[in-house]
Amino acid sequence: LCLTAPTRAADPMPICPDRPGKNTSPCSLDAGYYMLELNGYDETFLRRGGTVNDTLLLVNPTLKYGLSDTLDIEASFAPIQSQRIKTAASDVATIGHGDVFLRTKWMFTGDGGAGFTAVAEPFVKLATASRGLGNGALEGGMMLPFGYDWGNGWQLSTTPEVDGLLDASGHGRHGQLINVIELNRDLPGGFTLGAEVWTSQNFDPLGTVSQYSADFDLAWVTGKNTQLDGGVNIGLTKATPDLEIYLGVSQRF
């Protein structure tokens, strides 16, 4: 695909990474540009019935390349991932790497700027994770991010998602539905404040798992091609991690 490099736009759209937050931006990367979105630190904490279940990701990159002004390709991989499960009887830490995710984004309406914009984003997960950090299955799904910029610094967006997952028993497949709704407000100095509500319904045959969280994030665009960000996600149900804290950076080049 890169043998015939597309012509770069002289004046690209404002930088539009998929971070921060669980929401996915309803835009694609400009033709001929690369973007690195680095999830530098991401830690999740869960405490239930005397059991500790914490997960840590470090230097988790997503690399994107714009094939056209409405289509890009993306790959992400967690090279450093750890999980600690502690009970009254044991304390086990597993350290390794995560799965590879391959995606493509097609912006089929709008231009990623003011007004209404919608994107189709199919993806596949390759089972590359270290033993104990993944389920060893090829999985995938489809996201349909769309949003509306109504001016005066306000944006509303949502990302419905449907996934096909391996059953917890290791035999058969089931569906998972995810959605997130986010409200963003642009602030002076290149800052953007976001608040979102996230939900996940995992319809495993052994029992449906419902998760909900309230998420808050802050992004700072320091130039035409750089964004710094961070956020916190707060679990609202027993099945949801209590807290997730993350920091990252995005660079277009």
Short mmCIF file of C-alpha atoms in Angstrom, two decimals:
data_model
loop_
_atom_site.label_atom_id
_atom_site.label_comp_id
_atom_site.label_asym_id
_atom_site.label_seq_id
_atom_site.Cartn_x
_atom_site.Cartn_y
_atom_site.Cartn_z
CA LEU A 1 0.00 0.00 0.00
CA CYS A 2 2.84 2.39 0.75
CA LEU A 3 4.55 1.81 -2.61
CA THR A 4 2.29 4.44 -4.16
CA ALA A 5 2.42 7.13 -1.50
CA PRO A 6 -0.54 9.53 -1.64
CA THR A 7 0.03 13.24 -2.09
CA ARG A 8 0.20 15.09 1.23
CA ALA A 9 -2.17 17.93 1.89
CA ALA A 10 -0.26 21.21 2.26
CA ASP A 11 -2.53 22.29 5.10
CA PRO A 12 -3.89 19.19 6.93
CA MET A 13 -6.92 19.15 9.19
CA PRO A 14 -6.35 19.84 12.91
CA ILE A 15 -4.79 16.86 14.68
CA CYS A 16 -7.51 14.34 15.54
CA PRO A 17 -6.20 11.32 17.53
CA ASP A 18 -8.42 8.65 19.05
CA ARG A 19 -7.25 9.54 22.52
CA PRO A 20 -7.94 10.47 25.24
CA GLY A 21 -11.03 8.61 26.42
CA LYS A 22 -12.70 5.37 25.33
CA ASN A 23 -14.53 7.18 22.56
CA THR A 24 -13.10 6.99 19.02
CA SER A 25 -12.74 10.24 17.07
CA PRO A 26 -15.04 10.46 13.99
CA CYS A 27 -12.19 11.36 11.63
CA SER A 28 -9.40 9.73 9.64
CA LEU A 29 -5.76 10.70 9.16
CA ASP A 30 -4.87 13.01 6.26
CA ALA A 31 -3.36 11.43 3.13
CA GLY A 32 0.38 10.80 3.25
CA TYR A 33 0.76 11.49 6.98
CA TYR A 34 1.76 9.16 9.80
CA MET A 35 0.60 9.51 13.40
CA LEU A 36 1.93 7.83 16.53
CA GLU A 37 -0.48 7.69 19.46
CA LEU A 38 1.40 6.54 22.54
CA ASN A 39 -0.43 5.26 25.61
CA GLY A 40 2.60 5.84 27.83
CA TYR A 41 1.07 4.79 31.17
CA ASP A 42 -2.25 3.01 31.71
CA GLU A 43 -3.11 1.26 34.97
CA THR A 44 -6.41 -0.35 35.98
CA PHE A 45 -7.35 -1.22 39.56
CA LEU A 46 -10.00 -3.74 40.70
CA ARG A 47 -10.75 -4.78 44.30
CA ARG A 48 -13.50 -7.34 44.93
CA GLY A 49 -14.11 -9.68 47.88
CA GLY A 50 -10.53 -9.57 49.12
CA THR A 51 -9.10 -10.14 45.62
CA VAL A 52 -6.81 -7.64 43.90
CA ASN A 53 -6.76 -7.63 40.08
CA ASP A 54 -4.57 -4.85 38.63
CA THR A 55 -3.40 -4.41 35.02
CA LEU A 56 -0.59 -2.16 33.77
CA LEU A 57 0.29 -1.12 30.20
CA LEU A 58 3.48 0.81 29.41
CA VAL A 59 4.53 2.41 26.12
CA ASN A 60 1.51 1.08 24.21
CA PRO A 61 1.73 2.57 20.67
CA THR A 62 -0.78 2.92 17.84
CA LEU A 63 0.70 3.77 14.43
CA LYS A 64 -1.52 5.21 11.67
CA TYR A 65 -0.97 6.02 8.00
CA GLY A 66 -3.31 8.05 5.79
CA LEU A 67 -4.03 6.37 2.45
CA SER A 68 -6.37 9.18 1.43
CA ASP A 69 -8.10 12.09 3.12
CA THR A 70 -10.92 9.71 4.09
CA LEU A 71 -9.12 6.38 4.66
CA ASP A 72 -6.30 5.27 6.94
CA ILE A 73 -4.77 2.04 8.26
CA GLU A 74 -3.74 1.45 11.87
CA ALA A 75 -1.86 -1.03 14.05
CA SER A 76 -1.44 -1.16 17.84
CA PHE A 77 0.52 -3.39 20.19
CA ALA A 78 1.28 -3.43 23.93
CA PRO A 79 4.98 -4.41 24.28
CA ILE A 80 4.91 -4.20 28.08
CA GLN A 81 1.85 -5.54 29.90
CA SER A 82 1.46 -6.94 33.38
CA GLN A 83 -1.36 -8.32 35.49
CA ARG A 84 -1.34 -8.94 39.23
CA ILE A 85 -3.92 -11.17 40.91
CA LYS A 86 -3.65 -11.31 44.69
CA THR A 87 -5.85 -13.31 47.05
CA ALA A 88 -5.51 -14.45 50.64
CA ALA A 89 -3.83 -17.61 49.39
CA SER A 90 -1.64 -16.38 46.52
CA ASP A 91 -0.03 -13.39 44.83
CA VAL A 92 0.68 -13.95 41.12
CA ALA A 93 2.12 -11.38 38.69
CA THR A 94 2.24 -12.08 34.94
CA ILE A 95 4.46 -9.89 32.75
CA GLY A 96 4.75 -10.00 28.97
CA HIS A 97 3.28 -8.40 25.85
CA GLY A 98 -0.24 -8.00 24.53
CA ASP A 99 -2.22 -8.75 21.37
CA VAL A 100 -1.86 -6.93 18.04
CA PHE A 101 -4.84 -4.94 16.75
CA LEU A 102 -5.20 -4.02 13.06
CA ARG A 103 -7.78 -1.43 11.98
CA THR A 104 -8.84 0.69 9.07
CA LYS A 105 -10.87 3.91 9.27
CA TRP A 106 -13.13 5.12 6.47
CA MET A 107 -14.70 8.57 6.93
CA PHE A 108 -17.76 8.18 4.73
CA THR A 109 -19.41 11.51 5.49
CA GLY A 110 -18.16 14.89 6.67
CA ASP A 111 -14.58 16.12 6.72
CA GLY A 112 -13.61 15.71 10.38
CA GLY A 113 -14.28 19.38 11.03
CA ALA A 114 -17.42 21.34 11.87
CA GLY A 115 -20.83 19.72 11.45
CA PHE A 116 -21.66 16.00 11.28
CA THR A 117 -18.95 13.38 10.63
CA ALA A 118 -19.22 9.58 10.58
CA VAL A 119 -16.64 6.80 10.28
CA ALA A 120 -16.69 3.02 9.73
CA GLU A 121 -13.85 1.21 11.53
CA PRO A 122 -13.53 -2.58 11.20
CA PHE A 123 -10.77 -4.22 13.24
CA VAL A 124 -9.22 -7.59 14.00
CA LYS A 125 -7.26 -8.80 17.04
CA LEU A 126 -4.34 -11.14 16.40
CA ALA A 127 -3.61 -13.53 19.27
CA THR A 128 -0.01 -12.54 20.03
CA ALA A 129 -0.27 -11.95 23.80
CA SER A 130 1.98 -13.76 26.25
CA ARG A 131 0.50 -16.75 28.08
CA GLY A 132 -1.85 -15.56 30.80
CA LEU A 133 -2.42 -12.13 29.23
CA GLY A 134 -4.74 -13.09 26.35
CA ASN A 135 -7.25 -15.77 25.36
CA GLY A 136 -5.29 -16.98 22.32
CA ALA A 137 -8.17 -16.33 19.91
CA LEU A 138 -8.57 -14.41 16.67
CA GLU A 139 -11.34 -11.88 17.31
CA GLY A 140 -12.72 -8.77 15.66
CA GLY A 141 -15.51 -6.28 15.35
CA MET A 142 -16.80 -3.05 13.92
CA MET A 143 -16.96 0.47 15.35
CA LEU A 144 -19.11 3.27 13.89
CA PRO A 145 -17.88 6.54 15.43
CA PHE A 146 -19.91 9.63 14.63
CA GLY A 147 -20.07 13.10 16.06
CA TYR A 148 -21.33 16.62 15.68
CA ASP A 149 -19.42 19.84 16.17
CA TRP A 150 -22.03 22.53 16.76
CA GLY A 151 -19.54 25.37 17.16
CA ASN A 152 -18.58 27.60 20.07
CA GLY A 153 -16.15 24.92 21.26
CA TRP A 154 -18.71 22.14 21.89
CA GLN A 155 -18.61 18.62 20.38
CA LEU A 156 -20.83 15.60 20.98
CA SER A 157 -19.77 12.15 19.76
CA THR A 158 -20.50 8.46 20.24
CA THR A 159 -18.96 5.12 19.21
CA PRO A 160 -21.31 2.13 18.91
CA GLU A 161 -19.34 -1.12 18.61
CA VAL A 162 -20.15 -4.79 18.02
CA ASP A 163 -17.57 -7.54 18.63
CA GLY A 164 -17.34 -11.27 18.03
CA LEU A 165 -15.53 -12.97 20.93
CA LEU A 166 -14.46 -16.45 21.97
CA ASP A 167 -16.64 -18.00 24.67
CA ALA A 168 -15.08 -18.16 28.13
CA SER A 169 -15.37 -21.96 27.88
CA GLY A 170 -13.01 -21.89 24.89
CA HIS A 171 -15.65 -23.30 22.53
CA GLY A 172 -17.99 -21.24 20.35
CA ARG A 173 -18.44 -17.52 19.83
CA HIS A 174 -20.66 -14.81 21.24
CA GLY A 175 -21.35 -11.12 20.76
CA GLN A 176 -20.42 -8.04 22.73
CA LEU A 177 -22.02 -4.60 22.42
CA ILE A 178 -20.15 -1.47 23.50
CA ASN A 179 -21.10 2.18 23.36
CA VAL A 180 -19.69 5.44 24.69
CA ILE A 181 -21.14 8.94 24.55
CA GLU A 182 -18.79 11.89 25.04
CA LEU A 183 -19.22 15.63 25.41
CA ASN A 184 -16.17 17.82 24.76
CA ARG A 185 -15.56 21.49 25.50
CA ASP A 186 -12.66 23.46 24.00
CA LEU A 187 -10.89 25.73 26.48
CA PRO A 188 -8.41 28.58 25.99
CA GLY A 189 -4.76 27.69 25.39
CA GLY A 190 -5.39 24.59 23.25
CA PHE A 191 -7.03 22.53 26.03
CA THR A 192 -10.08 20.31 25.59
CA LEU A 193 -12.05 18.86 28.51
CA GLY A 194 -14.09 15.70 27.97
CA ALA A 195 -16.69 13.73 29.92
CA GLU A 196 -18.16 10.44 28.78
CA VAL A 197 -20.34 7.51 29.81
CA TRP A 198 -19.22 4.04 28.67
CA THR A 199 -21.10 0.74 28.67
CA SER A 200 -20.22 -2.83 27.66
CA GLN A 201 -22.55 -5.84 27.42
CA ASN A 202 -20.69 -9.15 27.02
CA PHE A 203 -23.18 -11.92 26.14
CA ASP A 204 -21.06 -14.93 27.09
CA PRO A 205 -23.09 -18.17 27.41
CA LEU A 206 -21.80 -18.61 30.98
CA GLY A 207 -23.46 -15.32 31.93
CA THR A 208 -23.82 -11.79 30.61
CA VAL A 209 -21.29 -9.32 32.03
CA SER A 210 -22.43 -5.68 32.14
CA GLN A 211 -19.94 -2.89 32.73
CA TYR A 212 -20.44 0.87 33.06
CA SER A 213 -18.03 3.72 33.77
CA ALA A 214 -17.92 7.51 34.03
CA ASP A 215 -14.81 8.89 32.35
CA PHE A 216 -13.08 12.29 32.43
CA ASP A 217 -10.14 13.44 30.31
CA LEU A 218 -8.08 16.46 29.37
CA ALA A 219 -6.14 17.03 26.13
CA TRP A 220 -3.67 19.78 25.29
CA VAL A 221 -2.73 20.51 21.67
CA THR A 222 0.73 22.10 21.90
CA GLY A 223 1.19 22.68 18.15
CA LYS A 224 -0.29 21.69 14.81
CA ASN A 225 0.96 18.11 15.15
CA THR A 226 1.28 17.33 18.89
CA GLN A 227 -1.22 16.50 21.63
CA LEU A 228 -0.65 15.58 25.30
CA ASP A 229 -3.45 13.98 27.31
CA GLY A 230 -4.53 12.15 30.42
CA GLY A 231 -7.66 10.87 32.04
CA VAL A 232 -9.41 8.85 34.71
CA ASN A 233 -12.18 6.25 34.33
CA ILE A 234 -14.41 5.45 37.31
CA GLY A 235 -16.26 2.13 37.49
CA LEU A 236 -19.97 2.29 38.26
CA THR A 237 -20.74 -1.43 38.75
CA LYS A 238 -19.12 -4.38 40.53
CA ALA A 239 -18.11 -5.97 37.22
CA THR A 240 -16.27 -2.80 36.16
CA PRO A 241 -12.72 -1.95 37.31
CA ASP A 242 -12.82 0.57 40.15
CA LEU A 243 -10.38 3.00 38.58
CA GLU A 244 -8.26 3.47 35.46
CA ILE A 245 -5.61 6.20 35.14
CA TYR A 246 -3.67 6.94 31.94
CA LEU A 247 -1.31 9.45 30.31
CA GLY A 248 -0.29 9.70 26.66
CA VAL A 249 0.94 11.70 23.69
CA SER A 250 0.05 11.86 19.98
CA GLN A 251 2.41 13.07 17.26
CA ARG A 252 1.60 13.54 13.56
CA PHE A 253 4.49 13.55 11.10
#
